[in-house]
Amino acid sequence: EPPTLTRPCHDYAELARQLEGRYAEAPVSMGLQANGDLLQLFANEAKDSWTILSVSPGGRGCIVAAGRDWLDLKPRSDDPEA
């Protein structure tokens, strides 16, 4: 049987405080997941450091992914003149 992966989870407010203090990251976007949890992207101003959290309605945050060099993509346009 494969090992079960566990995500680092903690109180959301504490995770947000740590991300701000250690990496100068703040929330920059978010979306509601099908299970009711919030998916939130934290990044620093230069976007060279980022973290994605999954946050339960009860306030427990879990680190889903983290990395460097986040790149925002322009939404695709169907306008041929765009």
JSON list of C-alpha atoms in Angstrom, two decimals:
[
{"chain": "A", "resi": 1, "resn": "GLU", "atom": "CA", "xyz": [0.00, 0.00, 0.00]},
{"chain": "A", "resi": 2, "resn": "PRO", "atom": "CA", "xyz": [1.44, 3.42, -0.95]},
{"chain": "A", "resi": 3, "resn": "PRO", "atom": "CA", "xyz": [2.23, 5.83, 1.89]},
{"chain": "A", "resi": 4, "resn": "THR", "atom": "CA", "xyz": [-0.39, 8.45, 2.71]},
{"chain": "A", "resi": 5, "resn": "LEU", "atom": "CA", "xyz": [0.78, 11.98, 2.03]},
{"chain": "A", "resi": 6, "resn": "THR", "atom": "CA", "xyz": [-0.02, 14.53, 4.70]},
{"chain": "A", "resi": 7, "resn": "ARG", "atom": "CA", "xyz": [-0.13, 18.23, 4.06]},
{"chain": "A", "resi": 8, "resn": "PRO", "atom": "CA", "xyz": [1.31, 20.72, 6.55]},
{"chain": "A", "resi": 9, "resn": "CYS", "atom": "CA", "xyz": [-1.80, 22.16, 8.23]},
{"chain": "A", "resi": 10, "resn": "HIS", "atom": "CA", "xyz": [-2.25, 24.76, 10.94]},
{"chain": "A", "resi": 11, "resn": "ASP", "atom": "CA", "xyz": [-4.51, 27.57, 12.02]},
{"chain": "A", "resi": 12, "resn": "TYR", "atom": "CA", "xyz": [-5.08, 29.83, 8.98]},
{"chain": "A", "resi": 13, "resn": "ALA", "atom": "CA", "xyz": [-4.30, 33.07, 10.85]},
{"chain": "A", "resi": 14, "resn": "GLU", "atom": "CA", "xyz": [-0.96, 31.64, 12.01]},
{"chain": "A", "resi": 15, "resn": "LEU", "atom": "CA", "xyz": [-0.05, 30.40, 8.51]},
{"chain": "A", "resi": 16, "resn": "ALA", "atom": "CA", "xyz": [-0.89, 33.82, 7.02]},
{"chain": "A", "resi": 17, "resn": "ARG", "atom": "CA", "xyz": [1.22, 35.53, 9.70]},
{"chain": "A", "resi": 18, "resn": "GLN", "atom": "CA", "xyz": [4.17, 33.21, 9.00]},
{"chain": "A", "resi": 19, "resn": "LEU", "atom": "CA", "xyz": [3.93, 33.69, 5.21]},
{"chain": "A", "resi": 20, "resn": "GLU", "atom": "CA", "xyz": [3.90, 37.47, 5.66]},
{"chain": "A", "resi": 21, "resn": "GLY", "atom": "CA", "xyz": [6.75, 37.49, 8.17]},
{"chain": "A", "resi": 22, "resn": "ARG", "atom": "CA", "xyz": [9.09, 35.00, 6.50]},
{"chain": "A", "resi": 23, "resn": "TYR", "atom": "CA", "xyz": [8.41, 35.54, 2.80]},
{"chain": "A", "resi": 24, "resn": "ALA", "atom": "CA", "xyz": [6.53, 38.89, 2.57]},
{"chain": "A", "resi": 25, "resn": "GLU", "atom": "CA", "xyz": [3.65, 36.95, 0.99]},
{"chain": "A", "resi": 26, "resn": "ALA", "atom": "CA", "xyz": [0.05, 38.14, 1.08]},
{"chain": "A", "resi": 27, "resn": "PRO", "atom": "CA", "xyz": [-3.16, 36.81, -0.49]},
{"chain": "A", "resi": 28, "resn": "VAL", "atom": "CA", "xyz": [-3.40, 37.76, -4.20]},
{"chain": "A", "resi": 29, "resn": "SER", "atom": "CA", "xyz": [-6.21, 35.49, -5.46]},
{"chain": "A", "resi": 30, "resn": "MET", "atom": "CA", "xyz": [-8.67, 32.89, -4.26]},
{"chain": "A", "resi": 31, "resn": "GLY", "atom": "CA", "xyz": [-11.42, 30.55, -5.37]},
{"chain": "A", "resi": 32, "resn": "LEU", "atom": "CA", "xyz": [-14.02, 28.30, -3.80]},
{"chain": "A", "resi": 33, "resn": "GLN", "atom": "CA", "xyz": [-13.38, 24.57, -4.20]},
{"chain": "A", "resi": 34, "resn": "ALA", "atom": "CA", "xyz": [-16.14, 22.04, -4.89]},
{"chain": "A", "resi": 35, "resn": "ASN", "atom": "CA", "xyz": [-15.78, 20.70, -1.32]},
{"chain": "A", "resi": 36, "resn": "GLY", "atom": "CA", "xyz": [-16.49, 24.15, 0.18]},
{"chain": "A", "resi": 37, "resn": "ASP", "atom": "CA", "xyz": [-12.88, 24.92, 1.11]},
{"chain": "A", "resi": 38, "resn": "LEU", "atom": "CA", "xyz": [-11.19, 28.07, -0.09]},
{"chain": "A", "resi": 39, "resn": "LEU", "atom": "CA", "xyz": [-8.11, 27.79, -2.31]},
{"chain": "A", "resi": 40, "resn": "GLN", "atom": "CA", "xyz": [-5.91, 30.83, -1.77]},
{"chain": "A", "resi": 41, "resn": "LEU", "atom": "CA", "xyz": [-2.73, 31.98, -3.50]},
{"chain": "A", "resi": 42, "resn": "PHE", "atom": "CA", "xyz": [-0.24, 33.97, -1.47]},
{"chain": "A", "resi": 43, "resn": "ALA", "atom": "CA", "xyz": [2.66, 35.70, -3.25]},
{"chain": "A", "resi": 44, "resn": "ASN", "atom": "CA", "xyz": [5.16, 38.43, -2.51]},
{"chain": "A", "resi": 45, "resn": "GLU", "atom": "CA", "xyz": [5.12, 41.65, -4.51]},
{"chain": "A", "resi": 46, "resn": "ALA", "atom": "CA", "xyz": [7.79, 40.48, -6.97]},
{"chain": "A", "resi": 47, "resn": "LYS", "atom": "CA", "xyz": [6.00, 37.10, -7.26]},
{"chain": "A", "resi": 48, "resn": "ASP", "atom": "CA", "xyz": [9.31, 35.30, -6.85]},
{"chain": "A", "resi": 49, "resn": "SER", "atom": "CA", "xyz": [7.86, 33.47, -3.81]},
{"chain": "A", "resi": 50, "resn": "TRP", "atom": "CA", "xyz": [4.37, 31.94, -3.63]},
{"chain": "A", "resi": 51, "resn": "THR", "atom": "CA", "xyz": [2.29, 29.51, -1.56]},
{"chain": "A", "resi": 52, "resn": "ILE", "atom": "CA", "xyz": [-1.12, 27.92, -2.19]},
{"chain": "A", "resi": 53, "resn": "LEU", "atom": "CA", "xyz": [-3.30, 27.17, 0.82]},
{"chain": "A", "resi": 54, "resn": "SER", "atom": "CA", "xyz": [-6.50, 25.16, 1.11]},
{"chain": "A", "resi": 55, "resn": "VAL", "atom": "CA", "xyz": [-8.59, 26.64, 3.94]},
{"chain": "A", "resi": 56, "resn": "SER", "atom": "CA", "xyz": [-11.53, 24.89, 5.58]},
{"chain": "A", "resi": 57, "resn": "PRO", "atom": "CA", "xyz": [-14.63, 26.80, 6.74]},
{"chain": "A", "resi": 58, "resn": "GLY", "atom": "CA", "xyz": [-13.43, 26.09, 10.30]},
{"chain": "A", "resi": 59, "resn": "GLY", "atom": "CA", "xyz": [-10.23, 28.07, 9.74]},
{"chain": "A", "resi": 60, "resn": "ARG", "atom": "CA", "xyz": [-7.69, 25.26, 9.27]},
{"chain": "A", "resi": 61, "resn": "GLY", "atom": "CA", "xyz": [-5.23, 26.02, 6.49]},
{"chain": "A", "resi": 62, "resn": "CYS", "atom": "CA", "xyz": [-3.14, 23.41, 4.67]},
{"chain": "A", "resi": 63, "resn": "ILE", "atom": "CA", "xyz": [-0.18, 24.14, 2.39]},
{"chain": "A", "resi": 64, "resn": "VAL", "atom": "CA", "xyz": [-0.94, 22.56, -0.99]},
{"chain": "A", "resi": 65, "resn": "ALA", "atom": "CA", "xyz": [2.08, 23.86, -2.92]},
{"chain": "A", "resi": 66, "resn": "ALA", "atom": "CA", "xyz": [4.85, 26.44, -2.71]},
{"chain": "A", "resi": 67, "resn": "GLY", "atom": "CA", "xyz": [7.53, 27.66, -5.05]},
{"chain": "A", "resi": 68, "resn": "ARG", "atom": "CA", "xyz": [9.23, 30.49, -6.88]},
{"chain": "A", "resi": 69, "resn": "ASP", "atom": "CA", "xyz": [8.69, 32.63, -9.97]},
{"chain": "A", "resi": 70, "resn": "TRP", "atom": "CA", "xyz": [4.88, 32.79, -10.21]},
{"chain": "A", "resi": 71, "resn": "LEU", "atom": "CA", "xyz": [3.75, 34.07, -13.61]},
{"chain": "A", "resi": 72, "resn": "ASP", "atom": "CA", "xyz": [0.32, 35.60, -14.28]},
{"chain": "A", "resi": 73, "resn": "LEU", "atom": "CA", "xyz": [-1.07, 34.72, -17.69]},
{"chain": "A", "resi": 74, "resn": "LYS", "atom": "CA", "xyz": [-3.40, 36.94, -19.67]},
{"chain": "A", "resi": 75, "resn": "PRO", "atom": "CA", "xyz": [-6.87, 35.45, -20.16]},
{"chain": "A", "resi": 76, "resn": "ARG", "atom": "CA", "xyz": [-7.39, 34.19, -23.69]},
{"chain": "A", "resi": 77, "resn": "SER", "atom": "CA", "xyz": [-9.60, 36.47, -25.75]},
{"chain": "A", "resi": 78, "resn": "ASP", "atom": "CA", "xyz": [-11.96, 35.38, -28.51]},
{"chain": "A", "resi": 79, "resn": "ASP", "atom": "CA", "xyz": [-11.83, 38.91, -29.92]},
{"chain": "A", "resi": 80, "resn": "PRO", "atom": "CA", "xyz": [-9.79, 38.76, -33.16]},
{"chain": "A", "resi": 81, "resn": "GLU", "atom": "CA", "xyz": [-8.72, 42.39, -32.69]},
{"chain": "A", "resi": 82, "resn": "ALA", "atom": "CA", "xyz": [-7.42, 41.86, -29.17]}
]
